[in-house]
Amino acid sequence: MTTLVVIAWLLVGFGLALTFLELLLPTGGFMLALGGTAATGGVVMGFMDHPSTGWTILISLAVLSPLSLFAFFSLWPHTPLGRQFFIKPTTADTTFTSQPALQALESLVGATGTAISPLRPSGCASFSGKRVDCITEGLMVEPGTSLRCLRISGGKVVVRPYDESSPHPLEGPEIRLALDGDISGDGFPPD
């Protein structure tokens, strides 16, 4: 075994060691780049000695590199730098739905109120004397219209115009949409 072959294998080993060192030190990829350069230099030196030596080193590196990458991605999330890159799982106490303001909004579901401002489609409504920002399902609603809170979606109060004579508490006026090609003489799709 010539000195060139020994240096080539040492460079490949040094390159892999620098790759693993990247796991422990927050260098931002600097050690990874140095490791890649050292491993490439080792392959070149192997080919300088003899083509079969170069191919042996290259194939060994082709096997060890994926193993190194697997180890990197398996171990890196557990290192101090890796933990900074990943979001920690939330607990029930820190989720959006556990916030007191959102819990207060949840009590509005099914409640009736009155539009204070025009809802185009968002605006303000009054529920039990409280002013609440709300949004309709896409309808334009004039001030003074009775509303029913349908649901809370993404922290928004979703409302629909409400008719007191409606038998079902969440029913409102029928929403009919005319699609292209389905328009009859009255502007609505045929029944």
mmCIF file of C-alpha atoms in Angstrom:
data_model
loop_
_atom_site.group_PDB
_atom_site.id
_atom_site.type_symbol
_atom_site.label_atom_id
_atom_site.label_comp_id
_atom_site.label_asym_id
_atom_site.label_seq_id
_atom_site.Cartn_x
_atom_site.Cartn_y
_atom_site.Cartn_z
ATOM 1 C CA MET A 1 0.000 0.000 0.000
ATOM 2 C CA THR A 2 1.556 3.242 -1.124
ATOM 3 C CA THR A 3 1.612 6.499 0.776
ATOM 4 C CA LEU A 4 -0.805 7.987 -1.745
ATOM 5 C CA VAL A 5 -3.405 5.303 -0.948
ATOM 6 C CA VAL A 6 -2.999 5.854 2.797
ATOM 7 C CA ILE A 7 -3.450 9.608 2.351
ATOM 8 C CA ALA A 8 -6.490 9.004 0.126
ATOM 9 C CA TRP A 9 -8.190 6.806 2.751
ATOM 10 C CA LEU A 10 -7.259 9.277 5.500
ATOM 11 C CA LEU A 11 -8.847 12.106 3.510
ATOM 12 C CA VAL A 12 -12.040 10.087 3.020
ATOM 13 C CA GLY A 13 -12.126 9.235 6.734
ATOM 14 C CA PHE A 14 -11.405 12.859 7.628
ATOM 15 C CA GLY A 15 -14.206 13.972 5.310
ATOM 16 C CA LEU A 16 -16.695 11.625 6.960
ATOM 17 C CA ALA A 17 -15.489 12.714 10.414
ATOM 18 C CA LEU A 18 -16.060 16.367 9.479
ATOM 19 C CA THR A 19 -19.529 15.436 8.289
ATOM 20 C CA PHE A 20 -20.300 13.940 11.703
ATOM 21 C CA LEU A 21 -18.685 16.933 13.409
ATOM 22 C CA GLU A 22 -21.273 19.089 11.671
ATOM 23 C CA LEU A 23 -23.844 17.306 13.857
ATOM 24 C CA LEU A 24 -22.228 18.569 17.031
ATOM 25 C CA LEU A 25 -20.990 22.029 16.099
ATOM 26 C CA PRO A 26 -23.269 24.797 14.835
ATOM 27 C CA THR A 27 -21.106 25.711 11.825
ATOM 28 C CA GLY A 28 -23.971 26.176 9.388
ATOM 29 C CA GLY A 29 -22.637 23.647 6.880
ATOM 30 C CA PHE A 30 -18.984 24.751 6.923
ATOM 31 C CA MET A 31 -17.730 21.422 8.301
ATOM 32 C CA LEU A 32 -19.963 19.591 5.843
ATOM 33 C CA ALA A 33 -18.377 21.492 2.949
ATOM 34 C CA LEU A 34 -14.873 20.784 4.254
ATOM 35 C CA GLY A 35 -15.762 17.109 4.679
ATOM 36 C CA GLY A 36 -17.064 16.884 1.124
ATOM 37 C CA THR A 37 -13.930 18.551 -0.205
ATOM 38 C CA ALA A 38 -11.665 16.211 1.785
ATOM 39 C CA ALA A 39 -13.566 13.126 0.597
ATOM 40 C CA THR A 40 -13.397 14.313 -3.019
ATOM 41 C CA GLY A 41 -9.657 14.881 -2.616
ATOM 42 C CA GLY A 42 -9.315 11.337 -1.279
ATOM 43 C CA VAL A 43 -11.078 9.906 -4.340
ATOM 44 C CA VAL A 44 -8.864 11.945 -6.690
ATOM 45 C CA MET A 45 -5.729 10.762 -4.895
ATOM 46 C CA GLY A 46 -6.960 7.165 -5.132
ATOM 47 C CA PHE A 47 -7.335 7.515 -8.904
ATOM 48 C CA MET A 48 -3.869 9.100 -9.064
ATOM 49 C CA ASP A 49 -2.425 5.955 -7.483
ATOM 50 C CA HIS A 50 -4.323 3.416 -9.597
ATOM 51 C CA PRO A 51 -7.801 3.326 -11.215
ATOM 52 C CA SER A 52 -8.828 0.259 -9.195
ATOM 53 C CA THR A 53 -7.878 2.058 -5.971
ATOM 54 C CA GLY A 54 -9.876 5.094 -7.051
ATOM 55 C CA TRP A 55 -12.914 2.945 -7.853
ATOM 56 C CA THR A 56 -12.628 1.131 -4.528
ATOM 57 C CA ILE A 57 -12.553 4.420 -2.633
ATOM 58 C CA LEU A 58 -15.370 5.862 -4.746
ATOM 59 C CA ILE A 59 -17.621 2.820 -4.196
ATOM 60 C CA SER A 60 -16.814 2.828 -0.472
ATOM 61 C CA LEU A 61 -17.712 6.497 -0.336
ATOM 62 C CA ALA A 62 -20.895 5.832 -2.311
ATOM 63 C CA VAL A 63 -21.907 3.331 0.368
ATOM 64 C CA LEU A 64 -20.749 5.388 3.351
ATOM 65 C CA SER A 65 -22.205 8.713 2.173
ATOM 66 C CA PRO A 66 -25.865 7.606 2.281
ATOM 67 C CA LEU A 67 -25.201 6.011 5.653
ATOM 68 C CA SER A 68 -23.695 9.295 6.816
ATOM 69 C CA LEU A 69 -26.693 11.228 5.501
ATOM 70 C CA PHE A 70 -29.058 8.812 7.230
ATOM 71 C CA ALA A 71 -27.145 9.250 10.478
ATOM 72 C CA PHE A 72 -27.136 13.027 9.977
ATOM 73 C CA PHE A 73 -30.893 13.259 9.517
ATOM 74 C CA SER A 74 -31.571 10.738 12.284
ATOM 75 C CA LEU A 75 -29.310 12.333 14.870
ATOM 76 C CA TRP A 76 -29.414 16.012 13.900
ATOM 77 C CA PRO A 77 -32.892 16.781 15.269
ATOM 78 C CA HIS A 78 -31.614 15.693 18.695
ATOM 79 C CA THR A 79 -28.602 18.051 18.722
ATOM 80 C CA PRO A 80 -28.793 21.581 20.194
ATOM 81 C CA LEU A 81 -28.706 23.206 16.752
ATOM 82 C CA GLY A 82 -31.165 20.694 15.306
ATOM 83 C CA ARG A 83 -33.668 21.391 18.085
ATOM 84 C CA GLN A 84 -33.648 25.076 17.141
ATOM 85 C CA PHE A 85 -34.738 24.254 13.590
ATOM 86 C CA PHE A 86 -37.773 22.165 14.499
ATOM 87 C CA ILE A 87 -41.009 23.331 16.072
ATOM 88 C CA LYS A 88 -41.751 21.763 19.412
ATOM 89 C CA PRO A 89 -45.101 19.980 19.663
ATOM 90 C CA THR A 90 -47.712 22.127 21.321
ATOM 91 C CA THR A 91 -49.546 21.148 24.434
ATOM 92 C CA ALA A 92 -53.261 21.576 24.962
ATOM 93 C CA ASP A 93 -52.565 24.693 27.042
ATOM 94 C CA THR A 94 -50.825 26.528 24.194
ATOM 95 C CA THR A 95 -53.123 25.753 21.282
ATOM 96 C CA PHE A 96 -55.194 28.465 19.663
ATOM 97 C CA THR A 97 -58.490 26.930 20.749
ATOM 98 C CA SER A 98 -57.532 27.051 24.425
ATOM 99 C CA GLN A 99 -57.213 30.835 24.476
ATOM 100 C CA PRO A 100 -59.831 32.465 26.741
ATOM 101 C CA ALA A 101 -60.988 34.906 24.049
ATOM 102 C CA LEU A 102 -61.700 32.069 21.634
ATOM 103 C CA GLN A 103 -63.484 30.090 24.317
ATOM 104 C CA ALA A 104 -65.732 33.112 24.893
ATOM 105 C CA LEU A 105 -66.483 33.221 21.155
ATOM 106 C CA GLU A 106 -67.436 29.530 21.197
ATOM 107 C CA SER A 107 -70.339 30.422 23.500
ATOM 108 C CA LEU A 108 -71.845 32.506 20.667
ATOM 109 C CA VAL A 109 -72.548 29.492 18.418
ATOM 110 C CA GLY A 110 -76.317 29.361 17.883
ATOM 111 C CA ALA A 111 -76.867 32.796 19.458
ATOM 112 C CA THR A 112 -78.793 35.524 17.649
ATOM 113 C CA GLY A 113 -77.636 39.074 17.218
ATOM 114 C CA THR A 114 -78.005 42.155 15.072
ATOM 115 C CA ALA A 115 -75.701 43.573 12.416
ATOM 116 C CA ILE A 116 -74.296 46.914 13.612
ATOM 117 C CA SER A 117 -72.365 47.726 10.460
ATOM 118 C CA PRO A 118 -72.719 46.530 6.881
ATOM 119 C CA LEU A 119 -71.316 43.006 6.557
ATOM 120 C CA ARG A 120 -69.553 42.914 3.185
ATOM 121 C CA PRO A 121 -68.847 40.105 4.014
ATOM 122 C CA SER A 122 -67.184 41.110 7.296
ATOM 123 C CA GLY A 123 -68.211 43.717 9.801
ATOM 124 C CA CYS A 124 -69.554 44.137 13.336
ATOM 125 C CA ALA A 125 -72.567 42.643 15.039
ATOM 126 C CA SER A 126 -74.052 42.845 18.503
ATOM 127 C CA PHE A 127 -74.619 39.616 20.441
ATOM 128 C CA SER A 128 -76.179 40.096 23.898
ATOM 129 C CA GLY A 129 -74.997 43.705 23.935
ATOM 130 C CA LYS A 130 -71.405 42.787 23.055
ATOM 131 C CA ARG A 131 -69.827 44.115 19.887
ATOM 132 C CA VAL A 132 -68.257 41.236 17.910
ATOM 133 C CA ASP A 133 -66.318 41.223 14.648
ATOM 134 C CA CYS A 134 -67.900 38.662 12.350
ATOM 135 C CA ILE A 135 -67.986 37.418 8.786
ATOM 136 C CA THR A 136 -70.832 36.096 6.652
ATOM 137 C CA GLU A 137 -70.737 33.136 4.300
ATOM 138 C CA GLY A 138 -70.232 35.567 1.424
ATOM 139 C CA LEU A 139 -73.512 37.476 1.633
ATOM 140 C CA MET A 140 -73.842 41.236 1.913
ATOM 141 C CA VAL A 141 -75.880 42.113 5.009
ATOM 142 C CA GLU A 142 -77.246 45.545 5.884
ATOM 143 C CA PRO A 143 -77.121 47.037 9.411
ATOM 144 C CA GLY A 144 -80.075 46.090 11.601
ATOM 145 C CA THR A 145 -80.477 42.617 10.068
ATOM 146 C CA SER A 146 -80.986 39.733 12.510
ATOM 147 C CA LEU A 147 -78.101 37.271 12.476
ATOM 148 C CA ARG A 148 -77.411 33.799 13.831
ATOM 149 C CA CYS A 149 -73.894 32.640 14.717
ATOM 150 C CA LEU A 150 -73.250 29.420 12.796
ATOM 151 C CA ARG A 151 -69.755 28.510 13.932
ATOM 152 C CA ILE A 152 -66.339 29.786 14.930
ATOM 153 C CA SER A 153 -63.851 29.128 12.162
ATOM 154 C CA GLY A 154 -60.208 30.109 12.511
ATOM 155 C CA GLY A 155 -61.031 32.548 15.294
ATOM 156 C CA LYS A 156 -63.728 34.236 13.199
ATOM 157 C CA VAL A 157 -67.428 34.349 14.061
ATOM 158 C CA VAL A 158 -69.335 33.089 11.000
ATOM 159 C CA VAL A 159 -72.906 34.410 10.789
ATOM 160 C CA ARG A 160 -75.913 34.127 8.491
ATOM 161 C CA PRO A 161 -78.994 36.346 8.205
ATOM 162 C CA TYR A 162 -81.684 34.946 10.480
ATOM 163 C CA ASP A 163 -85.434 34.881 10.039
ATOM 164 C CA GLU A 164 -87.278 34.571 13.379
ATOM 165 C CA SER A 165 -90.122 32.669 11.694
ATOM 166 C CA SER A 166 -87.772 29.926 10.430
ATOM 167 C CA PRO A 167 -88.532 26.534 12.052
ATOM 168 C CA HIS A 168 -84.871 25.463 12.220
ATOM 169 C CA PRO A 169 -82.637 27.663 14.397
ATOM 170 C CA LEU A 170 -79.689 27.666 11.978
ATOM 171 C CA GLU A 171 -81.700 28.075 8.802
ATOM 172 C CA GLY A 172 -81.708 31.391 7.073
ATOM 173 C CA PRO A 173 -82.740 32.634 3.676
ATOM 174 C CA GLU A 174 -82.037 30.149 0.915
ATOM 175 C CA ILE A 175 -78.837 30.905 -0.942
ATOM 176 C CA ARG A 176 -79.131 30.118 -4.632
ATOM 177 C CA LEU A 177 -76.243 30.598 -6.992
ATOM 178 C CA ALA A 178 -76.534 30.857 -10.749
ATOM 179 C CA LEU A 179 -73.726 29.108 -12.595
ATOM 180 C CA ASP A 180 -72.725 29.897 -16.155
ATOM 181 C CA GLY A 181 -75.023 28.131 -18.590
ATOM 182 C CA ASP A 182 -77.635 27.332 -15.904
ATOM 183 C CA ILE A 183 -79.345 30.708 -15.928
ATOM 184 C CA SER A 184 -83.038 30.696 -16.697
ATOM 185 C CA GLY A 185 -85.120 33.779 -17.394
ATOM 186 C CA ASP A 186 -85.400 34.769 -13.703
ATOM 187 C CA GLY A 187 -81.641 34.692 -13.083
ATOM 188 C CA PHE A 188 -81.689 31.506 -11.001
ATOM 189 C CA PRO A 189 -80.870 27.962 -12.045
ATOM 190 C CA PRO A 190 -83.856 25.789 -12.907
ATOM 191 C CA ASP A 191 -85.224 23.664 -10.030
#
